[in-house]
């Protein structure tokens, strides 16, 4: 089918930055929160631009090509997807990584990476300020930065001057290098059917979910299937009931990561806990049972403080641990040290007992859309 001419192509000179010369500030704090320090104040105008970007993601029609690049360990991985947003219908996407499906309109704002909850966390942990205007995708953009207490940028966002849509964003390590970059390479503010994508899935990703039985490849079932597998958000009363029943649902994790959303698999199965400091996002899947080490063949093994964590790095970073009768699967786009540290800090008991995590591979993976 005929596609409208793209509005322009983006320059991505810093997107494929290689290894980390220094630790990401967030990951570096995961061994313990630093003492509070004085930092610059958030600029209300800059914060307003981010709020407007979340609104624009719901109301602005567009189509184009988006990418996600994560770097670390001396290499980078990139995924690409064709997207089309129709207000009221949601975001349609297609790629070898995510398959084809829709994000519901209620989730369309997630394409900016921000919700009211994560914006609140952002301003709690960082100063949000304006930076010099720039251009990207051939379009004029306003630039907003999230800065650490020392004034260095931890995140940078390019927001289209005309539509308010976020075009590009980066998570930046302490050396100034982008470690997570996502945005558009092409965009047009009209909508036509999205063509099938010839783009292949990124190399180096795990081919099977941790502990899955043979013949159970990790494949995404699409956003619609993910939405049907996971129920509505759990409210405070529901979370209190789960905690009272023994489920490990930490409110906070080291590194200023705060729980901002929780869902439970339909039928009362696994939990999907979403944590953030306002910039980096970490998903923790909690399921009853014990982890079978035999199902972790090909994964790297780390033992610290009497606990074993299995980890694997691709476009996403994975870390799996067990304890207290539960299995924890951590998935994040942030550096591997973040995933590993979170897995190490999940509740546990002293019994070194492991069994199989085999349920829900398709549902768990599809619940974490890397383009959100």
Short mmCIF file of C-alpha atoms in Angstrom, two decimals:
data_model
loop_
_atom_site.label_atom_id
_atom_site.label_comp_id
_atom_site.label_asym_id
_atom_site.label_seq_id
_atom_site.Cartn_x
_atom_site.Cartn_y
_atom_site.Cartn_z
CA UNK A 1 0.00 0.00 0.00
CA UNK A 2 1.09 3.55 -0.63
CA UNK A 3 2.61 5.30 2.36
CA UNK A 4 2.83 9.08 2.65
CA UNK A 5 6.26 10.55 2.30
CA UNK A 6 8.02 10.76 5.65
CA UNK A 7 8.40 14.15 7.22
CA UNK A 8 12.12 13.65 7.53
CA UNK A 9 14.85 11.29 8.67
CA UNK A 10 16.42 11.43 12.09
CA UNK A 11 20.10 11.72 12.79
CA UNK A 12 21.27 9.15 15.32
CA UNK A 13 24.96 9.92 15.70
CA UNK A 14 24.99 8.94 19.36
CA UNK A 15 22.50 6.09 19.22
CA UNK A 16 24.92 3.26 18.63
CA UNK A 17 27.38 4.29 21.31
CA UNK A 18 29.20 1.17 22.40
CA UNK A 19 30.27 -0.03 25.82
CA UNK A 20 29.79 1.70 29.11
CA UNK A 21 32.92 3.53 30.21
CA UNK A 22 31.23 4.29 33.51
CA UNK A 23 28.30 2.92 35.44
CA UNK A 24 24.85 4.36 34.93
CA UNK A 25 24.09 6.50 37.95
CA UNK A 26 20.93 4.55 38.71
CA UNK A 27 22.69 1.22 38.55
CA UNK A 28 25.53 2.54 40.66
CA UNK A 29 23.18 3.36 43.51
CA UNK A 30 21.52 -0.03 43.65
CA UNK A 31 23.81 -1.21 46.41
CA UNK A 32 22.38 1.52 48.64
CA UNK A 33 20.67 4.87 48.32
CA UNK A 34 22.94 7.89 48.61
CA UNK A 35 22.35 10.55 51.20
CA UNK A 36 20.02 13.33 50.04
CA UNK A 37 21.83 16.16 48.31
CA UNK A 38 20.77 19.60 47.20
CA UNK A 39 19.93 19.87 43.52
CA UNK A 40 18.55 22.43 41.10
CA UNK A 41 14.82 23.02 41.13
CA UNK A 42 12.51 21.67 38.46
CA UNK A 43 11.39 24.22 35.87
CA UNK A 44 7.56 24.11 35.70
CA UNK A 45 7.70 24.96 32.01
CA UNK A 46 9.97 22.00 31.25
CA UNK A 47 7.74 19.69 33.26
CA UNK A 48 4.74 21.05 31.38
CA UNK A 49 6.35 20.03 28.09
CA UNK A 50 6.65 16.44 29.29
CA UNK A 51 3.03 16.42 30.46
CA UNK A 52 1.97 17.80 27.09
CA UNK A 53 3.99 15.09 25.32
CA UNK A 54 2.03 12.40 27.16
CA UNK A 55 -1.20 14.09 26.06
CA UNK A 56 0.04 14.47 22.46
CA UNK A 57 0.72 10.73 22.31
CA UNK A 58 -3.03 10.19 22.78
CA UNK A 59 -4.42 12.88 20.49
CA UNK A 60 -1.92 13.27 17.60
CA UNK A 61 -2.27 10.93 14.58
CA UNK A 62 1.05 9.77 13.20
CA UNK A 63 2.89 6.92 11.52
CA UNK A 64 6.53 6.18 11.15
CA UNK A 65 9.46 4.02 12.11
CA UNK A 66 10.68 3.79 15.69
CA UNK A 67 13.78 2.21 17.14
CA UNK A 68 15.11 1.18 20.52
CA UNK A 69 18.85 0.86 21.14
CA UNK A 70 20.38 -0.40 24.37
CA UNK A 71 24.12 -0.46 24.95
CA UNK A 72 26.40 -2.09 27.47
CA UNK A 73 29.13 -4.65 27.90
CA UNK A 74 30.93 -3.39 24.80
CA UNK A 75 28.02 -3.95 22.43
CA UNK A 76 24.67 -2.48 21.44
CA UNK A 77 21.39 -4.07 20.36
CA UNK A 78 18.70 -2.37 18.31
CA UNK A 79 15.07 -3.20 17.54
CA UNK A 80 12.88 -1.40 15.02
CA UNK A 81 9.15 -1.23 14.54
CA UNK A 82 6.62 0.36 12.20
CA UNK A 83 3.97 2.27 14.13
CA UNK A 84 0.70 3.96 13.30
CA UNK A 85 -1.43 5.86 15.81
CA UNK A 86 -5.09 6.68 15.27
CA UNK A 87 -6.64 8.70 18.13
CA UNK A 88 -9.35 6.70 19.81
CA UNK A 89 -8.08 3.40 18.40
CA UNK A 90 -4.58 3.13 19.81
CA UNK A 91 -1.14 2.40 18.43
CA UNK A 92 -0.68 -0.26 15.80
CA UNK A 93 2.81 -1.70 15.52
CA UNK A 94 4.52 -4.39 13.52
CA UNK A 95 8.02 -5.87 13.73
CA UNK A 96 9.86 -9.14 13.99
CA UNK A 97 10.34 -8.49 17.71
CA UNK A 98 6.83 -7.70 18.85
CA UNK A 99 4.67 -9.23 16.13
CA UNK A 100 1.61 -7.24 15.16
CA UNK A 101 -0.98 -5.77 17.47
CA UNK A 102 -2.46 -2.70 19.09
CA UNK A 103 -1.76 -0.77 22.22
CA UNK A 104 -5.15 0.33 23.64
CA UNK A 105 -5.84 4.05 23.55
CA UNK A 106 -5.64 4.14 27.35
CA UNK A 107 -1.99 3.07 27.06
CA UNK A 108 -1.06 5.26 24.12
CA UNK A 109 0.50 7.85 26.39
CA UNK A 110 3.03 5.23 27.44
CA UNK A 111 4.83 5.77 24.13
CA UNK A 112 6.37 8.86 25.73
CA UNK A 113 7.65 6.79 28.60
CA UNK A 114 5.68 8.93 31.06
CA UNK A 115 2.50 8.62 33.07
CA UNK A 116 1.42 10.86 35.96
CA UNK A 117 2.99 8.34 38.35
CA UNK A 118 6.37 8.23 36.60
CA UNK A 119 6.44 12.02 36.18
CA UNK A 120 5.99 12.34 39.93
CA UNK A 121 8.92 9.98 40.45
CA UNK A 122 10.98 11.92 37.92
CA UNK A 123 10.57 15.20 39.78
CA UNK A 124 11.25 13.48 43.10
CA UNK A 125 14.61 12.16 41.95
CA UNK A 126 15.78 14.65 39.32
CA UNK A 127 15.59 18.30 38.36
CA UNK A 128 13.66 18.75 35.11
CA UNK A 129 14.91 21.74 33.11
CA UNK A 130 14.96 23.19 29.60
CA UNK A 131 17.98 22.79 27.37
CA UNK A 132 18.80 24.49 24.07
CA UNK A 133 16.29 23.85 21.31
CA UNK A 134 17.42 21.52 18.53
CA UNK A 135 16.10 19.63 15.53
CA UNK A 136 15.54 15.92 14.99
CA UNK A 137 13.78 14.00 12.22
CA UNK A 138 14.07 17.22 10.26
CA UNK A 139 11.72 18.92 12.71
CA UNK A 140 12.25 21.71 15.21
CA UNK A 141 12.18 20.38 18.75
CA UNK A 142 12.21 21.66 22.30
CA UNK A 143 14.70 19.82 24.48
CA UNK A 144 14.16 18.91 28.13
CA UNK A 145 16.74 17.37 30.46
CA UNK A 146 16.48 15.47 33.72
CA UNK A 147 19.56 16.34 35.76
CA UNK A 148 21.23 14.68 38.70
CA UNK A 149 22.21 16.48 41.87
CA UNK A 150 25.65 17.23 40.40
CA UNK A 151 24.04 18.91 37.39
CA UNK A 152 24.88 16.19 34.88
CA UNK A 153 22.11 15.03 32.52
CA UNK A 154 20.55 11.64 33.30
CA UNK A 155 17.88 11.87 30.60
CA UNK A 156 17.22 14.02 27.56
CA UNK A 157 13.99 14.42 25.57
CA UNK A 158 13.27 15.97 22.17
CA UNK A 159 9.67 17.21 21.87
CA UNK A 160 8.21 18.31 18.54
CA UNK A 161 7.61 22.06 18.61
CA UNK A 162 4.47 21.94 16.47
CA UNK A 163 2.62 18.86 17.76
CA UNK A 164 4.08 18.37 21.24
CA UNK A 165 4.84 14.71 20.45
CA UNK A 166 8.03 13.23 21.88
CA UNK A 167 10.31 12.37 18.98
CA UNK A 168 13.42 11.09 20.74
CA UNK A 169 14.67 10.31 24.24
CA UNK A 170 17.84 9.09 25.90
CA UNK A 171 18.90 7.65 29.23
CA UNK A 172 22.45 8.82 29.90
CA UNK A 173 25.15 7.30 32.09
CA UNK A 174 27.47 9.16 34.43
CA UNK A 175 30.06 9.60 31.65
CA UNK A 176 27.54 11.35 29.39
CA UNK A 177 26.98 8.42 27.04
CA UNK A 178 23.45 7.33 26.06
CA UNK A 179 22.75 3.77 27.25
CA UNK A 180 19.10 3.62 26.21
CA UNK A 181 17.91 5.55 23.15
CA UNK A 182 14.51 5.40 21.54
CA UNK A 183 12.59 7.51 19.07
CA UNK A 184 11.56 7.93 15.47
CA UNK A 185 13.80 7.56 12.45
CA UNK A 186 10.92 8.65 10.19
CA UNK A 187 7.59 10.21 11.06
CA UNK A 188 4.58 11.59 9.21
CA UNK A 189 1.60 13.18 10.92
CA UNK A 190 -0.96 11.35 8.82
CA UNK A 191 -2.08 7.76 9.12
CA UNK A 192 -2.32 4.98 6.55
CA UNK A 193 -2.21 1.21 7.00
CA UNK A 194 1.14 0.00 8.27
CA UNK A 195 2.96 -2.17 5.76
CA UNK A 196 4.44 -5.53 6.76
CA UNK A 197 7.92 -5.07 8.15
CA UNK A 198 10.90 -6.96 6.70
CA UNK A 199 12.96 -6.09 9.77
CA UNK A 200 14.39 -9.02 11.66
CA UNK A 201 14.51 -9.49 15.41
CA UNK A 202 17.74 -8.35 17.09
CA UNK A 203 20.53 -10.86 17.49
CA UNK A 204 21.63 -12.35 20.77
CA UNK A 205 18.29 -12.48 22.55
CA UNK A 206 17.22 -15.41 24.71
CA UNK A 207 15.45 -18.05 22.64
CA UNK A 208 13.55 -19.52 25.59
CA UNK A 209 12.03 -18.19 28.75
CA UNK A 210 13.85 -19.08 31.99
CA UNK A 211 13.05 -22.65 32.98
CA UNK A 212 10.68 -23.20 30.06
CA UNK A 213 10.27 -26.72 28.75
CA UNK A 214 11.76 -27.72 25.43
CA UNK A 215 9.80 -26.52 22.44
CA UNK A 216 8.57 -23.34 24.13
CA UNK A 217 10.29 -20.51 22.24
CA UNK A 218 9.98 -16.99 23.52
CA UNK A 219 7.55 -15.32 21.15
CA UNK A 220 5.44 -12.28 21.79
CA UNK A 221 1.73 -12.79 21.42
CA UNK A 222 1.06 -9.10 20.81
CA UNK A 223 -0.33 -6.30 22.93
CA UNK A 224 -3.92 -7.49 22.70
CA UNK A 225 -3.03 -10.93 24.07
CA UNK A 226 -0.90 -9.32 26.76
CA UNK A 227 -3.78 -7.13 27.81
CA UNK A 228 -6.07 -10.16 28.03
CA UNK A 229 -3.56 -12.17 30.07
CA UNK A 230 -2.97 -9.49 32.70
CA UNK A 231 -5.88 -8.10 34.66
CA UNK A 232 -6.65 -4.59 35.77
CA UNK A 233 -4.28 -2.58 37.91
CA UNK A 234 -4.20 -3.68 41.52
CA UNK A 235 -5.25 -1.01 44.01
CA UNK A 236 -3.82 -0.46 47.48
CA UNK A 237 -6.33 -2.76 49.12
CA UNK A 238 -5.49 -5.57 46.70
CA UNK A 239 -1.77 -5.09 47.26
CA UNK A 240 -2.27 -5.08 51.02
CA UNK A 241 -4.19 -8.35 50.71
CA UNK A 242 -1.40 -9.93 48.69
CA UNK A 243 1.24 -8.81 51.17
CA UNK A 244 -0.89 -10.16 53.99
CA UNK A 245 -1.02 -13.48 52.17
CA UNK A 246 2.76 -13.64 52.00
CA UNK A 247 3.36 -12.35 48.48
CA UNK A 248 6.60 -10.32 48.24
CA UNK A 249 5.58 -6.93 46.85
CA UNK A 250 8.24 -4.38 47.87
CA UNK A 251 7.13 -0.78 47.71
CA UNK A 252 10.68 0.39 47.05
CA UNK A 253 13.85 -1.14 45.71
CA UNK A 254 17.42 0.20 46.05
CA UNK A 255 18.34 2.91 43.60
CA UNK A 256 15.17 4.94 44.37
CA UNK A 257 13.09 2.53 42.34
CA UNK A 258 9.46 2.84 43.44
CA UNK A 259 6.50 0.60 42.67
CA UNK A 260 4.06 2.58 40.50
CA UNK A 261 1.90 -0.14 38.98
CA UNK A 262 0.99 -3.74 39.76
CA UNK A 263 -1.10 -6.23 37.80
CA UNK A 264 -1.93 -9.88 38.30
CA UNK A 265 -2.26 -12.55 35.68
CA UNK A 266 -5.88 -13.46 35.11
CA UNK A 267 -6.78 -16.50 37.17
CA UNK A 268 -4.71 -15.38 40.15
CA UNK A 269 -1.28 -16.32 38.82
CA UNK A 270 1.92 -14.31 38.53
CA UNK A 271 2.31 -10.65 39.46
CA UNK A 272 3.73 -8.00 37.15
CA UNK A 273 5.31 -5.25 39.28
CA UNK A 274 6.50 -2.07 37.56
CA UNK A 275 9.19 0.05 39.21
CA UNK A 276 10.82 3.30 38.15
CA UNK A 277 12.84 6.23 39.40
CA UNK A 278 11.16 8.37 36.75
CA UNK A 279 13.69 7.55 34.03
CA UNK A 280 14.62 3.88 34.12
CA UNK A 281 11.85 1.27 34.17
CA UNK A 282 12.15 -2.21 35.69
CA UNK A 283 9.56 -4.99 35.42
CA UNK A 284 9.57 -7.69 38.10
CA UNK A 285 7.47 -10.82 37.54
CA UNK A 286 6.74 -12.75 40.73
CA UNK A 287 5.44 -16.31 40.63
CA UNK A 288 4.98 -19.01 43.24
CA UNK A 289 7.42 -21.90 43.02
CA UNK A 290 11.13 -22.55 42.92
CA UNK A 291 13.55 -22.12 40.07
CA UNK A 292 15.01 -25.21 38.43
CA UNK A 293 18.66 -24.50 37.67
CA UNK A 294 18.50 -27.09 34.90
CA UNK A 295 16.26 -24.74 32.97
CA UNK A 296 18.90 -21.99 33.00
CA UNK A 297 21.37 -23.62 30.62
CA UNK A 298 23.22 -20.94 28.64
CA UNK A 299 22.59 -18.22 31.22
CA UNK A 300 25.39 -16.55 33.15
CA UNK A 301 25.45 -17.35 36.85
CA UNK A 302 26.26 -14.85 39.58
CA UNK A 303 26.51 -15.70 43.29
CA UNK A 304 26.54 -12.86 45.79
CA UNK A 305 25.75 -12.66 49.48
CA UNK A 306 24.58 -16.25 49.50
CA UNK A 307 22.18 -15.78 46.60
CA UNK A 308 22.34 -17.04 43.01
CA UNK A 309 21.16 -14.93 40.09
CA UNK A 310 20.95 -16.10 36.49
CA UNK A 311 21.35 -13.32 33.95
CA UNK A 312 21.24 -12.80 30.23
CA UNK A 313 21.78 -9.70 28.14
CA UNK A 314 20.29 -8.83 24.76
CA UNK A 315 18.05 -5.92 23.76
CA UNK A 316 16.52 -6.38 27.21
CA UNK A 317 18.44 -7.30 30.35
CA UNK A 318 17.20 -10.34 32.25
CA UNK A 319 17.93 -11.54 35.77
CA UNK A 320 16.23 -14.49 37.48
CA UNK A 321 16.43 -15.53 41.12
CA UNK A 322 14.37 -17.45 43.65
CA UNK A 323 13.65 -17.49 47.35
CA UNK A 324 10.97 -17.87 49.97
CA UNK A 325 8.92 -20.06 47.64
CA UNK A 326 8.83 -17.52 44.80
CA UNK A 327 10.63 -16.97 41.51
CA UNK A 328 11.59 -13.45 40.44
CA UNK A 329 12.16 -12.54 36.79
CA UNK A 330 13.54 -9.05 36.26
CA UNK A 331 13.34 -7.46 32.79
CA UNK A 332 14.65 -4.00 31.96
CA UNK A 333 16.24 -1.96 29.19
CA UNK A 334 18.66 -0.47 31.72
CA UNK A 335 22.18 -1.91 32.10
CA UNK A 336 22.61 -5.48 33.29
CA UNK A 337 23.90 -4.32 36.66
CA UNK A 338 20.46 -2.85 37.34
CA UNK A 339 18.63 -6.10 36.58
CA UNK A 340 21.11 -8.15 38.61
CA UNK A 341 20.98 -5.85 41.61
CA UNK A 342 17.18 -5.88 41.67
CA UNK A 343 17.12 -9.69 41.51
CA UNK A 344 19.64 -9.84 44.36
CA UNK A 345 17.51 -7.57 46.53
CA UNK A 346 14.18 -9.33 46.17
CA UNK A 347 12.89 -11.07 49.35
CA UNK A 348 14.29 -14.52 50.04
CA UNK A 349 14.80 -17.19 52.64
CA UNK A 350 17.86 -19.21 53.55
CA UNK A 351 16.89 -22.45 51.83
CA UNK A 352 18.90 -22.96 48.59
CA UNK A 353 16.03 -24.73 46.88
CA UNK A 354 15.30 -24.29 43.16
CA UNK A 355 12.51 -25.56 40.91
CA UNK A 356 11.00 -24.82 37.54
CA UNK A 357 9.50 -21.61 36.24
CA UNK A 358 7.61 -22.78 33.17
CA UNK A 359 4.26 -20.99 33.02
CA UNK A 360 3.37 -17.83 31.16
CA UNK A 361 6.38 -17.37 28.88
CA UNK A 362 4.42 -15.72 26.10
CA UNK A 363 2.35 -13.58 28.45
CA UNK A 364 5.28 -12.39 30.53
CA UNK A 365 7.40 -11.31 27.59
CA UNK A 366 4.57 -9.60 25.71
CA UNK A 367 3.70 -7.62 28.84
CA UNK A 368 6.97 -5.68 28.47
CA UNK A 369 6.81 -3.73 25.22
CA UNK A 370 10.28 -2.24 24.64
CA UNK A 371 8.81 0.72 22.76
CA UNK A 372 6.82 1.96 25.78
#
